[in-house]
Amino acid sequence: MDNAERRAAIEAVKEKNIAGGKPLGVYIVTFGCQQNEADSERLRGLAHEMGYVDTDNPENAALILLNTCAIREHAELKTLSVIGGFKKCKENNPSLLIGVCGCMTAEGHRVDELRRRYPYVDFTLTPAGIGDLPKAILDRISGGRRRFYMDAPDTVLDPLPVARQGGHRAYVSIMFGCNNFCSYCIVPYVRDRERSRPSADVIREVKALINDGVKDITLLGQNVNSYRSDMDFPTLLARLDAIPGEYVLRFMTSHPKDASDALIDVIAHAVHVEPHFHLPLQSGSDSVLGRMNRRYTLEKYMSVVRKLRDVRPDIALSSDIIVGFPGETDEDFEDTMRALHTIRFDSVYSFIYSPRKGTPAAEMTDQIPAEVAGARFTRLLEEQADISRERNLPLVGKNVRVLSDGPSKTDPTVFSGRTDAGKLVHFKADASTVGKFITVHIDRAESFALHGTVISK
Ligand code: 5AD
Ligand code: SF4
């Protein structure tokens, strides 16, 4: 669908919606990663252009969209159960449209399941096809059959409207898809090959966000280091960093094999790029890394860490680790634990390996029993919690800059925010701090959060 066709579909849906008299509600549920959050902002942007208004009650919605995740089986099962919960909404309101988008809808077996067992789902759209939302809605409200758009044209680089939800924080997708084919990962199959946005589009969008007062901008991509348009990622980052204003830049995710000296050099001299680097290690064992098709060794990974810490001693490092990968021996797991104690990450997201249909690792013979993987996972969590706490302790007694996000859910007087290094901080404050950089004196450190007192706004 080209932009003119999309525009025509938007106008046609809008006309039908307006004819009904009262505004129609859209309810969007997002699962998974930041990329999905960013995609949902585009789905919402398209829905707004078609005349839908946000509702926080699915019972009042005329359109329910689920943006799904396929990274682990648990995520898929949770999504299917949430979709099941909307059956009642459809019974109460037969004109309700339910659309399923995101990574699960690019898996043939899941689409078959949605088609057969979830008759109240009206359409699916793959991650590449979200720009077809207006067409999917128009077809269906014009009396068309249920549609499962598996092979829709690629729309990820199209200029789609964005309805941002993050206030003073914003995501900017710079590239889509992945070429790496790590042997456990479904992403290259469901998000296709790498495509990068033109640098001029990215620069224009970031400038506009800064002008609008957005303070914290995260550049997104499955592997931002392989961004390539008329410039590479380090050049783009340096160009963005040169934009004047009061804002910070983050980016994720980076692949260790592509974290180049040129990138580290930009980070060393940057004004706005935050001292935070998310660099998934996945395993500390070279033999597991080999079978994961990660294309680096632990030593190569450590050399990147050393360079980053050399140029920015204040840098916070976070990582992803998978335990229970097929064939992972006790020694392999000990290698991972040793790596964690040597590197001393500020935080780690750890996952129990989940076989994904169609990936090479799912076919490997020596799958690890759930109890063994579970025990390794628990030990990793416990030991990393101690390391994270130790990494946070030196901040006690210091004054740090924090971007205030707002009150916590449980206590309206306790606010939270993030340090430049991305660490979560709780403090007593009022609404006047929200979206501002404030100075907080750190009184106490835990593994996953710091607690402090505001000393200047
Ligand atoms: N099982 C468990 N964890 C996985 N990840 C990706 N695929 C799988 C899988 N099949 C993890 C990786 C990745 C993070 C986003 O999710 O650690 O970096
Ligand atoms: Fe998946 Fe590897 Fe691509 Fe990351 S780099 S999305 S883990 S295949």
Short mmCIF file of C-alpha atoms and ligand atoms in Angstrom, two decimals, residues 178-182 184-188 222-223 255 282 294, ligand 2:
data_model
loop_
_atom_site.label_atom_id
_atom_site.label_comp_id
_atom_site.label_asym_id
_atom_site.label_seq_id
_atom_site.Cartn_x
_atom_site.Cartn_y
_atom_site.Cartn_z
CA CYS A 178 17.94 -8.20 12.11
CA ASN A 179 20.43 -10.11 9.95
CA ASN A 180 22.25 -11.90 12.75
CA PHE A 181 20.32 -15.14 13.13
CA CYS A 182 21.47 -15.97 16.63
CA TYR A 184 17.89 -19.23 19.57
CA CYS A 185 16.19 -16.09 18.26
CA ILE A 186 12.91 -15.67 16.39
CA VAL A 187 13.42 -11.97 15.61
CA PRO A 188 15.07 -12.30 12.16
CA GLN A 222 17.41 -4.67 16.98
CA ASN A 223 21.06 -3.95 16.27
CA HIS A 255 25.68 -6.29 19.27
CA GLN A 282 24.07 -14.00 26.44
CA ARG A 294 26.97 -14.89 18.36
FE1 SF4 B 2 17.84 -11.86 18.01
FE2 SF4 B 2 20.53 -11.97 17.80
FE3 SF4 B 2 19.11 -10.32 16.18
FE4 SF4 B 2 19.32 -9.74 18.80
S1 SF4 B 2 21.04 -9.82 17.32
S2 SF4 B 2 17.42 -9.69 17.56
S3 SF4 B 2 19.33 -11.80 19.75
S4 SF4 B 2 19.03 -12.57 16.23
#
